[in-house]
mmCIF file of C-alpha atoms and ligand atoms in Angstrom:
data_model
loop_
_atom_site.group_PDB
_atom_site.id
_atom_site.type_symbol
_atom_site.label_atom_id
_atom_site.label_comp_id
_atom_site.label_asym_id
_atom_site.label_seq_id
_atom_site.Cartn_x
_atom_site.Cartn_y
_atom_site.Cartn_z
ATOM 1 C CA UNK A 434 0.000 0.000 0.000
ATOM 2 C CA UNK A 435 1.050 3.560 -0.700
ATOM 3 C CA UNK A 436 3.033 5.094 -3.283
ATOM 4 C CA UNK A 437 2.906 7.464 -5.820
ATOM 5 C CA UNK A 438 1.032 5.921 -8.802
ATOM 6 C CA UNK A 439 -1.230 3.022 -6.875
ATOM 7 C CA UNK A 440 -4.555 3.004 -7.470
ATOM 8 C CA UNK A 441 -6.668 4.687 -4.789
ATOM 9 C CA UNK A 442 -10.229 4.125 -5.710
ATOM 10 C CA UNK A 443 -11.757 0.657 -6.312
ATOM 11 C CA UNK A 444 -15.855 -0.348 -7.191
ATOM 12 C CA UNK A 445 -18.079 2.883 -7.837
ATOM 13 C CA UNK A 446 -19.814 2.391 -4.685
ATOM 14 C CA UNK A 447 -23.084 4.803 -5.463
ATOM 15 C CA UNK A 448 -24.189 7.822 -7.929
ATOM 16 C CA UNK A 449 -26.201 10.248 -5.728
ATOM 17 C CA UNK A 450 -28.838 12.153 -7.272
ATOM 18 C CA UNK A 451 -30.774 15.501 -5.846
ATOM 19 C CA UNK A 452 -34.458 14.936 -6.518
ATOM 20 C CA UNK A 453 -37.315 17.597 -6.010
ATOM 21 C CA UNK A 454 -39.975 15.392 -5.372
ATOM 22 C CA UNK A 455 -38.424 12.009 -3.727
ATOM 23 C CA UNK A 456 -42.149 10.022 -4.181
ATOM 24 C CA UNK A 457 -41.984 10.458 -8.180
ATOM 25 C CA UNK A 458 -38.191 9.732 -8.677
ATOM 26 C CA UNK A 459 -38.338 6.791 -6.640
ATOM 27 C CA UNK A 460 -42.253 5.688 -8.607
ATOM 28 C CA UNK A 461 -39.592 5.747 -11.319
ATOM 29 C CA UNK A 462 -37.301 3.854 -10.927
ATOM 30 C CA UNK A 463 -39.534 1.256 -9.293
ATOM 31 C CA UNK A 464 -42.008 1.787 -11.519
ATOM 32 C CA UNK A 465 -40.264 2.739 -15.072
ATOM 33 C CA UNK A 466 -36.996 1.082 -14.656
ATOM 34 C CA UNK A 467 -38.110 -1.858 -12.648
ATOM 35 C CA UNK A 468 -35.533 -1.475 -10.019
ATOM 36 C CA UNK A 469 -35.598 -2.448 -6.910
ATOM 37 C CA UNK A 470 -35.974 0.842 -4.383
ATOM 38 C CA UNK A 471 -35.675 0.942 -0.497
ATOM 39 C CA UNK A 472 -38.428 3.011 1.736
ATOM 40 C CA UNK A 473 -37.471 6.601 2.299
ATOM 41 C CA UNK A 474 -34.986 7.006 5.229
ATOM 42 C CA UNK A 475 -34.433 10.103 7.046
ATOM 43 C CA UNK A 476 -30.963 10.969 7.935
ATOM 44 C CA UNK A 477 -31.425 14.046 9.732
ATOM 45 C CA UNK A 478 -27.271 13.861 10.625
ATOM 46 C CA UNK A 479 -26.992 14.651 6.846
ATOM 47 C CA UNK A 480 -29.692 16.537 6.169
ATOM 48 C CA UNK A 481 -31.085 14.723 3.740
ATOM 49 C CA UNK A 482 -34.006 11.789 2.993
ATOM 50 C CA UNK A 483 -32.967 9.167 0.911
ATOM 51 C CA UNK A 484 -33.861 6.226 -1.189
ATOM 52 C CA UNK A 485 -31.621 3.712 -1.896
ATOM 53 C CA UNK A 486 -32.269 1.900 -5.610
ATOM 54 C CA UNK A 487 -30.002 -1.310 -5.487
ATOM 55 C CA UNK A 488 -28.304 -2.154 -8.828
ATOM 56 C CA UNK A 489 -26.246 -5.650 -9.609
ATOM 57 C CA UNK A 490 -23.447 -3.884 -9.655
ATOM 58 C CA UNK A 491 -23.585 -0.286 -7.624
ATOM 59 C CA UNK A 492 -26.380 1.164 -5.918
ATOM 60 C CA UNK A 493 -28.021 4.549 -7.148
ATOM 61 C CA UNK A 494 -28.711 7.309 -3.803
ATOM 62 C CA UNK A 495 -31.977 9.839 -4.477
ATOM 63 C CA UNK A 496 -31.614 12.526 -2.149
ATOM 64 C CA UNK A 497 -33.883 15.422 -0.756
ATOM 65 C CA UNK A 498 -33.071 17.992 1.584
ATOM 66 C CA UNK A 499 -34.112 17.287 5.307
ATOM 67 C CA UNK A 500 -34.154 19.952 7.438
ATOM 68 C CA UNK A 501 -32.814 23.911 7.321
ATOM 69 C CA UNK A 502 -29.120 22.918 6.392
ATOM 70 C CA UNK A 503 -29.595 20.341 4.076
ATOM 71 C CA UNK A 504 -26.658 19.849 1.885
ATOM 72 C CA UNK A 505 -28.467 19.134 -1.022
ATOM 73 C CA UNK A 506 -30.721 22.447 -1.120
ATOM 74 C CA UNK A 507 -28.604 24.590 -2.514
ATOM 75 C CA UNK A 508 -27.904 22.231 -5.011
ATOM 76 C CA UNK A 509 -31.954 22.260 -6.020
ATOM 77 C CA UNK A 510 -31.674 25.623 -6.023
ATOM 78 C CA UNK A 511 -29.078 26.051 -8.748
ATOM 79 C CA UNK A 512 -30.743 22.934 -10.744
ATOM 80 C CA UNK A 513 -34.699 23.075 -9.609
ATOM 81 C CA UNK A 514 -34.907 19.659 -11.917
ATOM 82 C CA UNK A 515 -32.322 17.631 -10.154
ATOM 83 C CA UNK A 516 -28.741 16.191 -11.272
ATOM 84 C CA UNK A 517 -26.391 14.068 -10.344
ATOM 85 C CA UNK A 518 -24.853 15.301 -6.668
ATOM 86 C CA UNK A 519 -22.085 13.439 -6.357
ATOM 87 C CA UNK A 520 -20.010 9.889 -7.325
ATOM 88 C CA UNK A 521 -18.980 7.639 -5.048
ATOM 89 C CA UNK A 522 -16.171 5.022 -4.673
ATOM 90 C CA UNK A 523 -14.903 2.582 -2.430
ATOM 91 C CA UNK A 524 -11.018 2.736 -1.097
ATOM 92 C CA UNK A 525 -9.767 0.359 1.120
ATOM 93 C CA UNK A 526 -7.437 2.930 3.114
ATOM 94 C CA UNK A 527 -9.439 6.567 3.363
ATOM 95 C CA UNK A 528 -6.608 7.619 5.735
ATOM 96 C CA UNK A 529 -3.841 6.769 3.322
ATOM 97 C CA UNK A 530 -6.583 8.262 0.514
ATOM 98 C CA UNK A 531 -6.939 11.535 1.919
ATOM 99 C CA UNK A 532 -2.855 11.912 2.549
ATOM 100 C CA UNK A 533 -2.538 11.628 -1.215
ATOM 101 C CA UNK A 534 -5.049 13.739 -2.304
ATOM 102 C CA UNK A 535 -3.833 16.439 -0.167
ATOM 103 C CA UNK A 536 -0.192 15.596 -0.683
ATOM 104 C CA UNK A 537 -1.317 16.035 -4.517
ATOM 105 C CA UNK A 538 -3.180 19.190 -4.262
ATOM 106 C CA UNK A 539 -7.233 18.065 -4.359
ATOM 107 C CA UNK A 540 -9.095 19.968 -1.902
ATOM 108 C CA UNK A 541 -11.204 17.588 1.097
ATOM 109 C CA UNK A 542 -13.956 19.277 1.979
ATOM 110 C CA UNK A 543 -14.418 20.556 5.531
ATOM 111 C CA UNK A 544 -11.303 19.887 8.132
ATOM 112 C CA UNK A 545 -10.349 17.344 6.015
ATOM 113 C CA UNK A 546 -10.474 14.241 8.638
ATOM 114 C CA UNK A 547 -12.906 11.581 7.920
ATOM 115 C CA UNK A 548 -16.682 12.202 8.755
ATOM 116 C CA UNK A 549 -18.948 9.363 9.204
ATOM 117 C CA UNK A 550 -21.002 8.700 5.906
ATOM 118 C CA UNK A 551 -24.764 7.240 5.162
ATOM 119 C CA UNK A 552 -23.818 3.585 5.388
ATOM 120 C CA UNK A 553 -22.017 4.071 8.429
ATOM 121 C CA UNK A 554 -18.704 4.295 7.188
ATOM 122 C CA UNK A 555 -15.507 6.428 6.847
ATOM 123 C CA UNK A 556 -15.728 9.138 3.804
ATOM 124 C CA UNK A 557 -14.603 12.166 2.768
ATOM 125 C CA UNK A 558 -16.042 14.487 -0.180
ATOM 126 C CA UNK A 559 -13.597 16.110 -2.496
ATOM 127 C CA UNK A 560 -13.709 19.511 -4.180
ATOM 128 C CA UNK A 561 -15.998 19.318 -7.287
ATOM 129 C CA UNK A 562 -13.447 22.105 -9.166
ATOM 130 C CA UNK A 563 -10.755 19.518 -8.461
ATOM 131 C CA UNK A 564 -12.725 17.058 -10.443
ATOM 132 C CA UNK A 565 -14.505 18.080 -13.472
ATOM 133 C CA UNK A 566 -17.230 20.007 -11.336
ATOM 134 C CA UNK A 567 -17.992 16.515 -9.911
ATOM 135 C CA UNK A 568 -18.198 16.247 -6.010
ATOM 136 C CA UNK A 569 -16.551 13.024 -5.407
ATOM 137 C CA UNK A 570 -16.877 11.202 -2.368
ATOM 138 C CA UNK A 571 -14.674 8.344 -1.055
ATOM 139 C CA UNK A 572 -15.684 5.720 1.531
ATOM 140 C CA UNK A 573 -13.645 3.317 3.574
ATOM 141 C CA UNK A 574 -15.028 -0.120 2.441
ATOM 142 C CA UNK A 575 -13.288 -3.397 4.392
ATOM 143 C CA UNK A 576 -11.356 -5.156 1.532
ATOM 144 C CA UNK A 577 -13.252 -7.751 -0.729
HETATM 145 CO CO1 CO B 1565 -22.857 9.407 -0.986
#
């Protein structure tokens, strides 16, 4: 492990998606697409509801604001239809993860230590300007 030049991320792990109306996106993709959708869950920690629509191989994250400092409102404010709010994949050392990326210049959002993310695990978010104008996040997943 370690190194300049290893590869950091592994599996995309989930593409969140801002929603304005979190009943007829997930009708949708239940409904439309076929998928198979979770119930709603509230995560007031994150200020956000969420539905999780589980893939074969990644899982797809519709989110709506929860609460007065929801993450995800601004983001409906600047696109009142939706769009993809971040991309998410799996690293097997966010510690080690986060040393690079700062060593190598990408901006981690807040103090830049590891906050504790929807599935209960390690992540960090990285700058979207850093990446395309994509907010990436990266979550400590034990090895497979
Ligand atoms: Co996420």
């Amino acid at each position: 492990m370690g190194g300049e030049g290893v590869v950091v991320i592994g599996k995309l792990n989930h593409v969140a998606i801002a929603v304005p109306d979190l009943e007829a996106a997930t009708a949708r993709y239940r409904d439309l697409l076929g998928a198979d959708v979770s119930a709603p869950q509230d995560l007031p920690e994150h200020g956000v509801s969420v539905v999780f629509v589980t893939l074969d191989n990644t899982k797809i994250e519709l989110l709506h604001p929860l609460g007065r400092n929801s993450p995800v409102a601004g983001f409906l404010v600047r696109n009142p239809d939706g769009g993809v709010h971040h991309l998410c994949f799996e690293v097997s050392d966010l510690k080690e993860a986060t040393e690079k990326m700062i060593r190598t210049g990408a901006r981690v959002l807040g103090d830049g230590s590891a906050k504790t993310g929807a599935h209960g695990l390690p992540v960090i978010f990285l700058h979207p300007k850093d990446f395309d104008g994509t907010l990436i996040e990266l979550e400590e997943v034990a090895g497979d």
